[in-house]
Short mmCIF file of C-alpha atoms in Angstrom, two decimals:
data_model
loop_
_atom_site.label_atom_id
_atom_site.label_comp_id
_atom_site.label_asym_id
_atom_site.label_seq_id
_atom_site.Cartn_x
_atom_site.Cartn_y
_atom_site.Cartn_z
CA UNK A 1 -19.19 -25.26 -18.75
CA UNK A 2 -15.40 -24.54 -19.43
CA UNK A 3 -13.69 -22.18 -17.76
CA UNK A 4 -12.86 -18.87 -19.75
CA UNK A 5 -9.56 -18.29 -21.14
CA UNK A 6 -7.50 -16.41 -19.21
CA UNK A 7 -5.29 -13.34 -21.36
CA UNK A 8 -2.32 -12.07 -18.86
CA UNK A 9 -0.48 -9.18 -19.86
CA UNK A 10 3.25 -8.35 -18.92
CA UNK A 11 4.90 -5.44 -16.98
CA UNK A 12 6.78 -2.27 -18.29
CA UNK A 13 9.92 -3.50 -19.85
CA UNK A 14 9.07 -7.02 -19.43
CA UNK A 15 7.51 -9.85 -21.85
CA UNK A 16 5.13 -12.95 -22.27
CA UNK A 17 7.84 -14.83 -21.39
CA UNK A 18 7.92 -13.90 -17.84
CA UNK A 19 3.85 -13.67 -17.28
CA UNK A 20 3.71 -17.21 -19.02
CA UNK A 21 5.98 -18.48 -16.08
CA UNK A 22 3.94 -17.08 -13.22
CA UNK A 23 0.49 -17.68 -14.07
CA UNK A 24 0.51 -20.87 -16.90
CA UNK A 25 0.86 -23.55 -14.45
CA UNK A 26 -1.44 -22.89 -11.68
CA UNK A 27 -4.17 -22.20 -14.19
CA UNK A 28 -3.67 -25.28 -16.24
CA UNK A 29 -3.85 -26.61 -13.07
CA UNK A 30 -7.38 -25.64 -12.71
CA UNK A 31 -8.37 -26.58 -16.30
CA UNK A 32 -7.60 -22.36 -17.40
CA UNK A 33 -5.98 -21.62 -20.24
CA UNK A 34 -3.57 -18.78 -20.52
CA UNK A 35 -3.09 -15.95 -23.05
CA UNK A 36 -0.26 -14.24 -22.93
CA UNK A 37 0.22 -11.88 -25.86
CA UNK A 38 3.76 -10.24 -26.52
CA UNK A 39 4.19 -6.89 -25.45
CA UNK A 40 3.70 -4.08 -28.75
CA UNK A 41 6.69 -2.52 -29.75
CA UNK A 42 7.85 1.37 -28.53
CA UNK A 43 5.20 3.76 -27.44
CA UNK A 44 2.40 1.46 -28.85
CA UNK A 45 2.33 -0.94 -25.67
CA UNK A 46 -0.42 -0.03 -24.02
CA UNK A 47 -2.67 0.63 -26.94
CA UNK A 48 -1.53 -2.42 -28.37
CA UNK A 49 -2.19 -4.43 -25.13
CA UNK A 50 -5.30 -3.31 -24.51
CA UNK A 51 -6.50 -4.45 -28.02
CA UNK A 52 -5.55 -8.05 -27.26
CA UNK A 53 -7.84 -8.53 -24.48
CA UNK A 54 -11.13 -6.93 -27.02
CA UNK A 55 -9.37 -9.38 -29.03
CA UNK A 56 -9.50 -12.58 -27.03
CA UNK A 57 -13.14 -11.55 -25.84
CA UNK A 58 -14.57 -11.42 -28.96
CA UNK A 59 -15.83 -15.07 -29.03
CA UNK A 60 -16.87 -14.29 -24.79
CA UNK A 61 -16.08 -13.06 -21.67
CA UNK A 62 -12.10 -13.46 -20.85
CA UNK A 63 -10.13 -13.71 -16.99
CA UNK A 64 -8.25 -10.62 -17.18
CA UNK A 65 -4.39 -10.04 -15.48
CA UNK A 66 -1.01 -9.36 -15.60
CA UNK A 67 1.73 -8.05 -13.66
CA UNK A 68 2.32 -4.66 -13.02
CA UNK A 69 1.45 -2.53 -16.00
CA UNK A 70 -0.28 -5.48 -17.20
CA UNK A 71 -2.31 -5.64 -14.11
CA UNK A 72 -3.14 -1.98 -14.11
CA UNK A 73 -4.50 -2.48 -18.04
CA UNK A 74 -6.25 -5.51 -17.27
CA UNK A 75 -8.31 -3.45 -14.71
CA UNK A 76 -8.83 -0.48 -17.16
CA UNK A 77 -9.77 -2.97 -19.51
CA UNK A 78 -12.55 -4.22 -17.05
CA UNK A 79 -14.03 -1.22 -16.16
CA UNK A 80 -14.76 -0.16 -19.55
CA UNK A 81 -16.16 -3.61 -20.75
CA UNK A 82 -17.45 -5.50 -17.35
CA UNK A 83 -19.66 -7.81 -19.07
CA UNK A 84 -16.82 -9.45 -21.32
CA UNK A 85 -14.36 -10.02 -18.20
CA UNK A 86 -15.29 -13.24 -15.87
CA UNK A 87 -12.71 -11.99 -13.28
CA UNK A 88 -8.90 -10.34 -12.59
CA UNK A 89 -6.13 -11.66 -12.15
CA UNK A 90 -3.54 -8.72 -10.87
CA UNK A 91 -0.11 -9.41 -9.42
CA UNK A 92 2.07 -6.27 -7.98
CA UNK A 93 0.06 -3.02 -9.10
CA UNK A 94 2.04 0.14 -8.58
CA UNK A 95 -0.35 3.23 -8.10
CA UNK A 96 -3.97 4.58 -8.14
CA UNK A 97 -4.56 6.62 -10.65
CA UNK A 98 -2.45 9.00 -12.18
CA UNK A 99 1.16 7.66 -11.41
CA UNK A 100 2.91 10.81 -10.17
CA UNK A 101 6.28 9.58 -8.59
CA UNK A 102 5.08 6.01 -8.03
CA UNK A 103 8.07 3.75 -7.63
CA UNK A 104 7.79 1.95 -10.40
CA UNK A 105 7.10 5.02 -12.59
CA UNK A 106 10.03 6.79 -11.23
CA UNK A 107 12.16 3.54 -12.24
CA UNK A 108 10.48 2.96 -15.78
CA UNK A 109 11.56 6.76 -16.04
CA UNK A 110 14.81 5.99 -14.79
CA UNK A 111 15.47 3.08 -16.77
CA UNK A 112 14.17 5.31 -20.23
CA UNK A 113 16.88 7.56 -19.59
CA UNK A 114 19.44 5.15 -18.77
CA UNK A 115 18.86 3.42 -22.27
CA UNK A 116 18.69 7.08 -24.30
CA UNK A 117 21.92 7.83 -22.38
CA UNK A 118 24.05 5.28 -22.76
CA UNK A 119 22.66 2.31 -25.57
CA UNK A 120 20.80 -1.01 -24.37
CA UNK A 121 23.93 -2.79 -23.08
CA UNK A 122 25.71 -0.20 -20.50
CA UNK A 123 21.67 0.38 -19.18
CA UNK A 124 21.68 -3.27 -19.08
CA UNK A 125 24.57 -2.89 -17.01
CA UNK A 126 24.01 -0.27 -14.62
CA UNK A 127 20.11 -1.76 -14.48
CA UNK A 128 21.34 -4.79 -13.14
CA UNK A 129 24.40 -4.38 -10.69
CA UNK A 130 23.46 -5.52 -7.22
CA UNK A 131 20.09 -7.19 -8.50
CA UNK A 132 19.05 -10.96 -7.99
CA UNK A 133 20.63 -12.91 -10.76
CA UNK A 134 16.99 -13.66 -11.66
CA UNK A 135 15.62 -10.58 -11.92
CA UNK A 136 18.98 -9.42 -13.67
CA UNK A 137 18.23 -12.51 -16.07
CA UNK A 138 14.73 -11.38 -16.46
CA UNK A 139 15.21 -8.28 -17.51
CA UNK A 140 18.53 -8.86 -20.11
CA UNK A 141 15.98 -11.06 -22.11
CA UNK A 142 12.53 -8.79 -21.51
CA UNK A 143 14.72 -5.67 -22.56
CA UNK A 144 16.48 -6.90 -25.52
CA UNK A 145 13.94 -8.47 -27.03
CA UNK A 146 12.13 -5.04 -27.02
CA UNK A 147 14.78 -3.76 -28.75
CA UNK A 148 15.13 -0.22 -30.17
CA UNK A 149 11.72 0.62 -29.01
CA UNK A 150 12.40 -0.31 -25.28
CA UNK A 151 12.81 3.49 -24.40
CA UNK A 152 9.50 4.53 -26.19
CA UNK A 153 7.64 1.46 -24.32
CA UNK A 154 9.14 2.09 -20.51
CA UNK A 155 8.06 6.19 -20.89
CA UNK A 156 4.43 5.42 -22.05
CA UNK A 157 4.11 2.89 -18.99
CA UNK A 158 5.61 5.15 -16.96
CA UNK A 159 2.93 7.85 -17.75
CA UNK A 160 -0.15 5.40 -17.90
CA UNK A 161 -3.03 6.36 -15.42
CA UNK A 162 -4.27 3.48 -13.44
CA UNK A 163 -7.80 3.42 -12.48
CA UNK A 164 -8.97 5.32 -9.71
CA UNK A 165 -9.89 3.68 -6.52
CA UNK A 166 -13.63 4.99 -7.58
CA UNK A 167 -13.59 3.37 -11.00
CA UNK A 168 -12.48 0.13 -9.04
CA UNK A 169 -15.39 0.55 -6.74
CA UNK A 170 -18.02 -0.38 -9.77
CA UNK A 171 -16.46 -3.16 -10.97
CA UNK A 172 -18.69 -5.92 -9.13
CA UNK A 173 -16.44 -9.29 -10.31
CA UNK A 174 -14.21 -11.52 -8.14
CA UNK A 175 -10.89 -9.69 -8.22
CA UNK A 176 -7.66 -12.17 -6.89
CA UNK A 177 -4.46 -9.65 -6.10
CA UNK A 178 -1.43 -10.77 -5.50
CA UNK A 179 1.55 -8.49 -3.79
CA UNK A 180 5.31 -8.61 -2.31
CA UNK A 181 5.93 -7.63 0.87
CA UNK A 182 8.99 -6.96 0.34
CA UNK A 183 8.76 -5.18 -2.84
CA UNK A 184 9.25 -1.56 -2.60
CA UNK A 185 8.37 -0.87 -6.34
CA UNK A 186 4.82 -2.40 -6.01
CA UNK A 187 4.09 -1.57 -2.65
CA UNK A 188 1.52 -3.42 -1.05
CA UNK A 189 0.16 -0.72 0.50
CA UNK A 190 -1.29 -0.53 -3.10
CA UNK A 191 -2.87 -3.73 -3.71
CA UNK A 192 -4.66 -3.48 -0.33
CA UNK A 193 -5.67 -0.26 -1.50
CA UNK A 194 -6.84 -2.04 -4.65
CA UNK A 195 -8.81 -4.35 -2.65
CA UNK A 196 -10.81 -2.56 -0.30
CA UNK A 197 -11.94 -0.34 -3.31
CA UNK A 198 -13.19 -3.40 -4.98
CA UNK A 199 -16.39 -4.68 -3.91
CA UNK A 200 -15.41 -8.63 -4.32
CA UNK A 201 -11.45 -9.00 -4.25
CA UNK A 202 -8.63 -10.51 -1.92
CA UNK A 203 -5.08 -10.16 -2.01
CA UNK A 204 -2.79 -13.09 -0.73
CA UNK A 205 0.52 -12.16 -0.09
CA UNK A 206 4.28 -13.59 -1.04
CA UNK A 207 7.42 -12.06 -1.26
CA UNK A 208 9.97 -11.27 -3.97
CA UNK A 209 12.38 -13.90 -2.51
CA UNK A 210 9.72 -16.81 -3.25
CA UNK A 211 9.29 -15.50 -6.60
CA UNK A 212 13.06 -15.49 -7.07
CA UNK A 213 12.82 -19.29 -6.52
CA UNK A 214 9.33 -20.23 -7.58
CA UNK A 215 8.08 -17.96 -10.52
CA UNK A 216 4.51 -19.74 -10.21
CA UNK A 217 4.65 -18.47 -6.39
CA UNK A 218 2.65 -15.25 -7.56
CA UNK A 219 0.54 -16.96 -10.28
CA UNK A 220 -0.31 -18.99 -7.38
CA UNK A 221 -1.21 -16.07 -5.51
CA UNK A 222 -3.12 -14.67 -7.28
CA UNK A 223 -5.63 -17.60 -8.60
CA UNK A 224 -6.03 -18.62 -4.83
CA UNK A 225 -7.08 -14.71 -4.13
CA UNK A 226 -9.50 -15.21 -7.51
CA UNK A 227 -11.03 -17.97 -5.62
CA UNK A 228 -11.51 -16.94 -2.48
CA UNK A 229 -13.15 -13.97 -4.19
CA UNK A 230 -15.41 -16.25 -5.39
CA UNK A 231 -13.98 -17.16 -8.80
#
């Protein structure tokens, strides 16, 4: 039998460009193909997002991942339809639940006003000073490309619920997570959090530094945790 597809979904502010670049190689690599749909415009992201994976499991069941946000949908996304998802795929999730002042909800908040504030380019600017030239790179393309509804998008994200550490608990598939240990915006306090609610997940750690120089680093990660799982 072939594997299923696998449909990964990007982070707030980012795009498919980014999750295709972590997670397309190591899954061809394996025979997988990956799905990466472009992030929605504005507030409609995670809507929008969500409908792509009933989407791509309309013809049977689907991996399920991203990054982030994309990870924390993907798991939603499971919960509510765990006979059409053949595993997860998660890299860096951010909080449990409601997001409160997660980290990376704080920042997506942060970043929202920046952009209202002072227009995409000086947010760009301020967003980006002191940053890794590839994460600055990353995010001059993912932003601009989202355009005038970049604002809209980051709030929404920002506000998203996770699911709970009890939803997690009844979702009986092989789970792979993926964290940075040096990544205070996903902590990965989190994703072990993550993966002792889950009855049949592991989490394999890297660091932000290898993705810096390796993007597939965490798409790597994260199929080897999927496996070990017992993708």
């Amino acid at each position: 039998m072939p594997e299923p597809a696998a449909v990964l979904l990007p982070g707030t502010g980012s795009d498919e460009v980014f999750v295709r670049s972590v997670f397309a190689g190591p899954l061809a690599a394996f025979g997988i193909r990956t799905l990466a749909p472009p992030p929605p415009r504005g507030a409609a992201v995670t809507v929008g997002l969500l409908t792509s994976l009933d989407q791509a499991a309309a013809d049977g069941p689907v991996l399920a991942g991203g990054i982030s946000l994309g990870a924390h949908l993907a798991a939603e996304w499971a919960v509510r339809n765990p006979g059409n998802c053949a595993g997860l795929l998660l890299a860096m999730p951010a909080w449990c639940g409601r997001p409160g002042d997660a980290p990376a909800s704080l920042a997506a908040r942060a970043s929202a006003d920046l952009v209202d504030a002072h227009g995409l380019d000086e947010a760009l600017r301020l967003a980006t000073a002191g940053v890794a030239p590839w994460l600055g790179a990353e995010l001059t393309r993912a932003w601009r490309r989202h355009g005038d509804g970049l604002a809209a998008s980051l709030r929404v994200a920002a506000a998203h619920p996770a699911p709970t550490l009890e939803a997690l608990a009844e979702l009986d598939i092989p789970v792979g997570i993926a964290a940075c240990t040096d990544d205070p915006v996903h902590p990965v306090a989190v994703a072990r959090a993550w993966a002792k609610a889950l009855p049949r997940a592991v989490v394999r750690e890297t660091t932000l530094t290898a993705l810096g120089a390796d993007r597939e680093s965490l798409g790597r990660a994260a199929l080897l945790a999927w496996l070990q799982a017992g993708g």
